[in-house]
Amino acid sequence: MKTIGRVETATFPVWNIEDLPVKVDTGAYTSSIHCKHIVEKDGQLAFKLLCPKTEKYNNQLITTTNYKIKKVRSSNGKIQKRYLVKTSVLFFGKRYRVEFSLANRSKMSYPVLIGRKFLTKKFVVDVSKKNLADNIK
């Protein structure tokens, strides 16, 4: 298993996004990504990705037919209905499939949260470190 830090950057090759700030959180079960304007129509889901720390990816429209709806307990303990999407993410130059819930993370420091569902049996988290997973291209 590789060691990952508490804060990383991730590349999302399918969505043409590089170096998006990520918080690694072993307390969260699912991973989530900050977005808005979620629209479901005719079996297709469209949403706009946001990153408060950079304008580079703000309002990038993503569409997919590979999604589902699930009830998720938010950080404040409330159950919410959220859309879940799968995409590829690069860590340590390796491509992984990750499922993300689409969420409003505007009050959070990082636009992406990586939870333990993804981390399990792949990574050990060293909370004293940052940016260990250089995205070798």
Tab-separated table of C-alpha atoms in Angstrom:
chain	number	residue	atom	x	y	z
A	1	MET	CA	0.000	0.000	0.000
A	2	LYS	CA	1.129	3.527	-0.766
A	3	THR	CA	1.132	6.368	1.735
A	4	ILE	CA	-1.017	9.371	0.881
A	5	GLY	CA	-1.096	12.718	2.683
A	6	ARG	CA	-4.057	14.520	4.238
A	7	VAL	CA	-4.082	17.001	1.333
A	8	GLU	CA	-3.304	16.075	-2.272
A	9	THR	CA	-3.955	17.205	-5.807
A	10	ALA	CA	-5.811	14.967	-8.204
A	11	THR	CA	-6.057	14.727	-11.959
A	12	PHE	CA	-9.379	13.747	-13.528
A	13	PRO	CA	-8.380	12.622	-17.045
A	14	VAL	CA	-11.901	11.949	-18.378
A	15	TRP	CA	-12.966	15.457	-17.393
A	16	ASN	CA	-9.670	17.095	-18.540
A	17	ILE	CA	-8.994	18.492	-15.059
A	18	GLU	CA	-5.499	18.602	-13.587
A	19	ASP	CA	-4.238	19.428	-10.110
A	20	LEU	CA	-7.568	19.840	-8.359
A	21	PRO	CA	-7.118	20.260	-4.566
A	22	VAL	CA	-8.267	17.201	-2.599
A	23	LYS	CA	-8.787	16.578	1.114
A	24	VAL	CA	-8.249	12.980	2.213
A	25	ASP	CA	-10.713	12.154	5.000
A	26	THR	CA	-10.772	8.757	6.699
A	27	GLY	CA	-13.813	9.893	8.698
A	28	ALA	CA	-15.921	10.193	5.551
A	29	TYR	CA	-17.214	7.008	3.976
A	30	THR	CA	-17.913	8.327	0.478
A	31	SER	CA	-15.972	10.736	-1.704
A	32	SER	CA	-17.598	13.956	-2.875
A	33	ILE	CA	-16.950	16.751	-5.338
A	34	HIS	CA	-18.157	20.353	-5.336
A	35	CYS	CA	-20.621	21.241	-8.064
A	36	LYS	CA	-23.813	23.149	-8.805
A	37	HIS	CA	-26.615	23.256	-11.356
A	38	ILE	CA	-27.317	19.541	-11.283
A	39	VAL	CA	-29.888	18.636	-13.933
A	40	GLU	CA	-31.235	15.163	-14.704
A	41	LYS	CA	-33.087	14.782	-17.999
A	42	ASP	CA	-33.830	11.833	-20.275
A	43	GLY	CA	-31.386	9.489	-18.531
A	44	GLN	CA	-28.546	11.995	-18.614
A	45	LEU	CA	-27.052	13.953	-15.732
A	46	ALA	CA	-25.417	17.358	-16.247
A	47	PHE	CA	-23.568	19.339	-13.574
A	48	LYS	CA	-21.046	22.159	-13.293
A	49	LEU	CA	-17.810	21.598	-11.383
A	50	LEU	CA	-16.438	24.307	-9.144
A	51	CYS	CA	-13.149	24.978	-7.407
A	52	PRO	CA	-13.133	27.991	-5.094
A	53	LYS	CA	-9.318	28.201	-5.117
A	54	THR	CA	-8.985	28.583	-8.886
A	55	GLU	CA	-11.073	29.972	-11.713
A	56	LYS	CA	-9.604	27.415	-14.127
A	57	TYR	CA	-12.331	24.790	-13.622
A	58	ASN	CA	-15.250	26.901	-12.498
A	59	ASN	CA	-18.470	26.166	-14.305
A	60	GLN	CA	-17.062	23.328	-16.399
A	61	LEU	CA	-20.110	21.409	-17.623
A	62	ILE	CA	-19.904	17.630	-17.242
A	63	THR	CA	-22.489	15.224	-18.644
A	64	THR	CA	-22.842	11.509	-17.980
A	65	THR	CA	-25.276	8.645	-18.279
A	66	ASN	CA	-23.347	6.642	-15.648
A	67	TYR	CA	-24.927	7.829	-12.393
A	68	LYS	CA	-27.235	6.777	-9.593
A	69	ILE	CA	-29.099	8.367	-6.696
A	70	LYS	CA	-28.378	7.437	-3.094
A	71	LYS	CA	-29.140	8.713	0.386
A	72	VAL	CA	-25.975	10.030	2.050
A	73	ARG	CA	-25.428	11.324	5.582
A	74	SER	CA	-23.791	14.762	5.304
A	75	SER	CA	-21.120	16.125	7.647
A	76	ASN	CA	-23.839	17.805	9.728
A	77	GLY	CA	-25.610	14.465	10.231
A	78	LYS	CA	-28.570	15.082	7.928
A	79	ILE	CA	-29.593	12.508	5.335
A	80	GLN	CA	-29.625	13.927	1.799
A	81	LYS	CA	-30.493	12.516	-1.600
A	82	ARG	CA	-27.386	12.863	-3.779
A	83	TYR	CA	-26.325	11.906	-7.248
A	84	LEU	CA	-23.335	9.581	-7.486
A	85	VAL	CA	-21.034	9.555	-10.515
A	86	LYS	CA	-17.971	7.467	-11.330
A	87	THR	CA	-14.858	8.755	-13.010
A	88	SER	CA	-11.131	8.110	-13.195
A	89	VAL	CA	-8.670	9.840	-10.879
A	90	LEU	CA	-4.870	9.742	-11.036
A	91	PHE	CA	-2.776	9.243	-7.894
A	92	PHE	CA	0.926	8.311	-8.077
A	93	GLY	CA	0.573	8.102	-11.859
A	94	LYS	CA	-1.983	5.295	-11.561
A	95	ARG	CA	-5.592	5.548	-12.721
A	96	TYR	CA	-8.319	4.583	-10.226
A	97	ARG	CA	-12.117	4.468	-10.601
A	98	VAL	CA	-13.764	6.553	-7.888
A	99	GLU	CA	-17.419	7.150	-7.105
A	100	PHE	CA	-18.238	10.723	-6.063
A	101	SER	CA	-21.375	12.204	-4.595
A	102	LEU	CA	-22.208	15.582	-6.086
A	103	ALA	CA	-22.399	18.113	-3.266
A	104	ASN	CA	-22.314	21.783	-2.422
A	105	ARG	CA	-18.907	22.093	-0.759
A	106	SER	CA	-18.808	25.899	-0.985
A	107	LYS	CA	-18.242	26.230	2.767
A	108	MET	CA	-15.434	23.659	2.748
A	109	SER	CA	-11.744	24.393	2.174
A	110	TYR	CA	-11.351	21.809	-0.597
A	111	PRO	CA	-13.594	21.121	-3.592
A	112	VAL	CA	-12.954	17.355	-3.445
A	113	LEU	CA	-13.145	14.963	-0.508
A	114	ILE	CA	-11.693	11.462	-0.804
A	115	GLY	CA	-13.336	9.055	1.646
A	116	ARG	CA	-12.417	5.689	3.075
A	117	LYS	CA	-14.556	3.680	0.636
A	118	PHE	CA	-11.930	4.524	-1.990
A	119	LEU	CA	-8.886	4.550	0.325
A	120	THR	CA	-9.448	1.089	1.833
A	121	LYS	CA	-6.818	-1.490	0.802
A	122	LYS	CA	-5.103	1.044	-1.481
A	123	PHE	CA	-3.593	3.723	0.755
A	124	VAL	CA	-2.381	4.457	4.255
A	125	VAL	CA	-2.973	8.082	5.253
A	126	ASP	CA	-0.166	10.033	6.938
A	127	VAL	CA	-1.951	13.077	8.366
A	128	SER	CA	1.371	14.864	8.966
A	129	LYS	CA	2.111	14.923	5.207
A	130	LYS	CA	0.788	16.760	2.152
A	131	ASN	CA	1.101	16.216	-1.585
A	132	LEU	CA	2.756	12.791	-1.573
A	133	ALA	CA	0.869	11.555	-4.635
A	134	ASP	CA	2.667	13.495	-7.359
A	135	ASN	CA	0.566	13.009	-10.436
A	136	ILE	CA	3.160	11.651	-12.804
A	137	LYS	CA	1.853	12.213	-16.277
